[in-house]
């Protein structure tokens, strides 16, 4: 297959993925809507007629969630195919400019979600995950699109594969942990005002969310460290200096410091709950700032890709 | 991570001890760590002298008062400033004060055996009890042995512990950070960094005078420059015909590693520098050098050779200055070079492709005083024409000659130049080694679970099992369930 037809194929895969993520979004929206209006199925004492347990029937919710998850998996596969075709069309890894970062970043984020789904029932997060993937892909296609092209000499290195893939995967997991920390804060304030709303009844306990958000960070922090060090090795090969306080480097370091502080706060000082969740969000926002602000408005050596 | 509990004693010694304890407390370390992150921010938003000196000059030009105040706060040199250094030095003192005592403690603990089996096991987590056969202790011992627990036997009881690697990894990680800092400091003291523009065909000798720009670490001496020399044999740039984007740069050089050694052919690319021990030679930039011959009125050659021009855009539209100081009056040519000439309605003559397909040299000829003797350093790419007079204007193709009242200039051809960067950093090996150790330490400390399991069999044959997971490590319940299943299976 020629390079142009592969690039064309990649675009079609990505459009299809967007369509499927839209379906996933609607399915998750139905899921949430069903959860909000879940019929009450209280257990009543048959002898005296008084209320024993107040429960809700989430059967319809469950059905919608299953359909939504099927769409999420399909969307992931299509997006994966799109990224692979894009890479093949240019004869390299598909992260040479910001359009491609966005595609692979969205892929990593939804991949992290599906990976975590194997162990934890996070389907209630699907609404947020699908909408953020959709927005990212939409921006990528509408604003950031660049025709598939070979790399400039500065990017021709094995370290591009190693350094950037580690950074993208770390980013996907950091964001997922942030979404969970945000959910923690939201549910916590709901509980402090009284009981959880009906739709939030089936969501995991605060303790589980707190632990999960921490575990994701602890799991991926060594990878982020590796990504920063791999970047330093590459910088030494390409720029003659392993650390030059380039804006992107600086923010990668700030993110590292913020997550290091988060891990210390949890493990050594014993922070839990709200304080830890806020610190997690702070650290995650430094990552997002680096990705969005420094890539688009920043100056420095990481901006050769023309976005 | 000592706790600050007692009230400071009176006197200097007490005060010092108090300050030391405060500094090495976890809370202070955490605040310093966050502060280091916050302190890094301004340097990424405000242009820095080391990365972007032009932008810094713009700040000074547009508002000198504010710029000089910012400069007083080292805002243009954040990462070398005293306040930034203060934060990370304090952080590392705090780190050392924290990690060294803990390392000693850990070494002692690593040799010690697990603690006594607690008397009241039922108060511990995951407690289970059943009537056994009496063989449980020996089965448990081999079970723990297979899983590489440390075991301590008692009369009728057993303590087993696993996961010392967690603390080992944690300490290794922090010690590795210190190693990285040592590498960075060695670099700051003993490194050198220089840049030189070399035309294709020219020779570069590694001595201080051949550099256009050279900076040393605080303790670097001229004699530490490795004595190599190299000749630039060939430079080839290939571009994408559709997008004009560069696709490859290949630089061929002949290297003489020591005086007297045989020249060796080597290739330098953007991502593969040429190395001599801890010294590397990088290909950082490239451009065109139009070759010209300037003659005076009498027809004598007053200047001949390639003049490096500075590229201005991605199509290598370049600007430059040809200065002839030895004539009277002095001559200056303010010039642009277009590798592939084209016309733009707004910008005039520009280049439409980065390769030299249709080269053109645009000149304006000036005579008068070049101002070279005024002692103010001048850019080699620009001419101060304030004391000069324009005497001609011309666009030349290769081979053309332009004759003006005071002589002539011939555009002989085009050569390319490369900007070589030479860097010596003896600290980078330590930093790299530290980085690798830090990752290994992190993996060990974040993925090892530290836990204790106790087994007791009392005189009536009742078996008790309980466990304790340090810092809430997950998975102990499953592990204890497995142990109990195996204990029961072994005794039908």
GROMACS .gro file of C-alpha atoms in nm, chain A residues 150-157 215 218-219 221-222 225-226 229 233-234 236-240 242 244-245 247 250-251 253-254 256-257 260-261 263-265 267-269 289 293 299, chain B residues 1 26 30 33-34 36-37 40-41 44-45 51 55 79 84 166 173-174 183-184 240 246-249 270-271 273 280 282 284 421 423 425 428 431-432 435 439 442-443 446-447 474:
model
   88
  150UNK     CA    1   0.878   1.210   0.752
  151UNK     CA    2   1.059   1.343   1.057
  152UNK     CA    3   1.297   1.635   1.067
  153UNK     CA    4   1.656   1.521   1.136
  154UNK     CA    5   1.644   1.631   1.500
  155UNK     CA    6   1.368   1.377   1.571
  156UNK     CA    7   1.531   1.085   1.391
  157UNK     CA    8   1.636   0.879   1.686
  215UNK     CA    9  -0.210   0.331   4.309
  218UNK     CA   10   0.255   0.494   4.225
  219UNK     CA   11   0.234   0.253   3.933
  221UNK     CA   12   0.567   0.737   3.860
  222UNK     CA   13   0.874   0.518   3.781
  225UNK     CA   14   1.096   0.917   3.590
  226UNK     CA   15   1.224   0.692   3.315
  229UNK     CA   16   1.580   1.038   3.216
  233UNK     CA   17   1.992   1.095   2.746
  234UNK     CA   18   1.844   1.196   2.413
  236UNK     CA   19   2.274   1.473   2.549
  237UNK     CA   20   2.290   1.299   2.210
  238UNK     CA   21   2.115   1.572   2.015
  239UNK     CA   22   2.178   1.903   2.189
  240UNK     CA   23   2.502   1.839   2.369
  242UNK     CA   24   2.153   1.644   2.915
  244UNK     CA   25   1.920   2.263   2.959
  245UNK     CA   26   1.612   2.398   3.141
  247UNK     CA   27   1.055   2.501   2.910
  250UNK     CA   28   1.135   2.234   3.323
  251UNK     CA   29   0.765   2.146   3.333
  253UNK     CA   30   1.058   1.830   3.616
  254UNK     CA   31   0.785   2.030   3.791
  256UNK     CA   32   0.793   1.501   3.862
  257UNK     CA   33   0.849   1.710   4.174
  260UNK     CA   34   0.711   1.302   4.420
  261UNK     CA   35   0.564   1.536   4.681
  263UNK     CA   36   0.383   1.018   4.702
  264UNK     CA   37   0.576   1.144   5.005
  265UNK     CA   38   0.268   1.311   5.144
  267UNK     CA   39   0.343   0.729   5.216
  268UNK     CA   40   0.547   0.916   5.473
  269UNK     CA   41   0.320   1.184   5.613
  289UNK     CA   42  -0.014   2.277   3.130
  293UNK     CA   43   0.057   2.566   2.696
  299UNK     CA   44   0.938   2.867   2.309
  308UNK     CA   45   1.260   1.159   5.906
  333UNK     CA   46   0.978   1.524   5.661
  337UNK     CA   47   0.814   1.820   5.155
  340UNK     CA   48   1.037   1.986   4.736
  341UNK     CA   49   0.719   2.177   4.647
  343UNK     CA   50   1.166   2.368   4.418
  344UNK     CA   51   0.882   2.299   4.177
  347UNK     CA   52   1.129   2.639   3.855
  348UNK     CA   53   0.820   2.805   3.707
  351UNK     CA   54   1.006   2.856   3.199
  352UNK     CA   55   0.790   3.163   3.137
  358UNK     CA   56   1.857   2.965   2.645
  362UNK     CA   57   1.460   3.771   2.402
  386UNK     CA   58   1.852   2.823   3.747
  391UNK     CA   59   1.718   2.872   4.340
  473UNK     CA   60   1.099  -0.177   4.994
  480UNK     CA   61   1.647   0.599   4.519
  481UNK     CA   62   1.738   0.885   4.752
  490UNK     CA   63   2.731   1.448   3.862
  491UNK     CA   64   2.565   1.785   3.799
  547UNK     CA   65   1.161   1.715   0.115
  553UNK     CA   66   1.488   1.902   0.610
  554UNK     CA   67   1.512   1.523   0.598
  555UNK     CA   68   1.874   1.452   0.666
  556UNK     CA   69   2.203   1.622   0.745
  577UNK     CA   70   2.220   1.549   1.435
  578UNK     CA   71   2.151   1.264   1.673
  580UNK     CA   72   2.778   1.316   1.777
  587UNK     CA   73   3.148   1.516   2.214
  589UNK     CA   74   2.785   1.793   1.769
  591UNK     CA   75   2.418   2.200   1.557
  728UNK     CA   76   2.948   2.238   1.918
  730UNK     CA   77   3.113   1.978   2.485
  732UNK     CA   78   3.120   1.707   3.068
  735UNK     CA   79   2.745   1.312   3.293
  738UNK     CA   80   2.440   1.158   3.653
  739UNK     CA   81   2.340   0.877   3.418
  742UNK     CA   82   1.944   0.809   3.705
  746UNK     CA   83   1.466   0.411   3.864
  749UNK     CA   84   1.185   0.347   4.274
  750UNK     CA   85   1.067   0.021   4.120
  753UNK     CA   86   0.696   0.109   4.495
  754UNK     CA   87   0.637  -0.252   4.395
  781UNK     CA   88  -0.254  -0.480   4.928
   0.00000   0.00000   0.00000
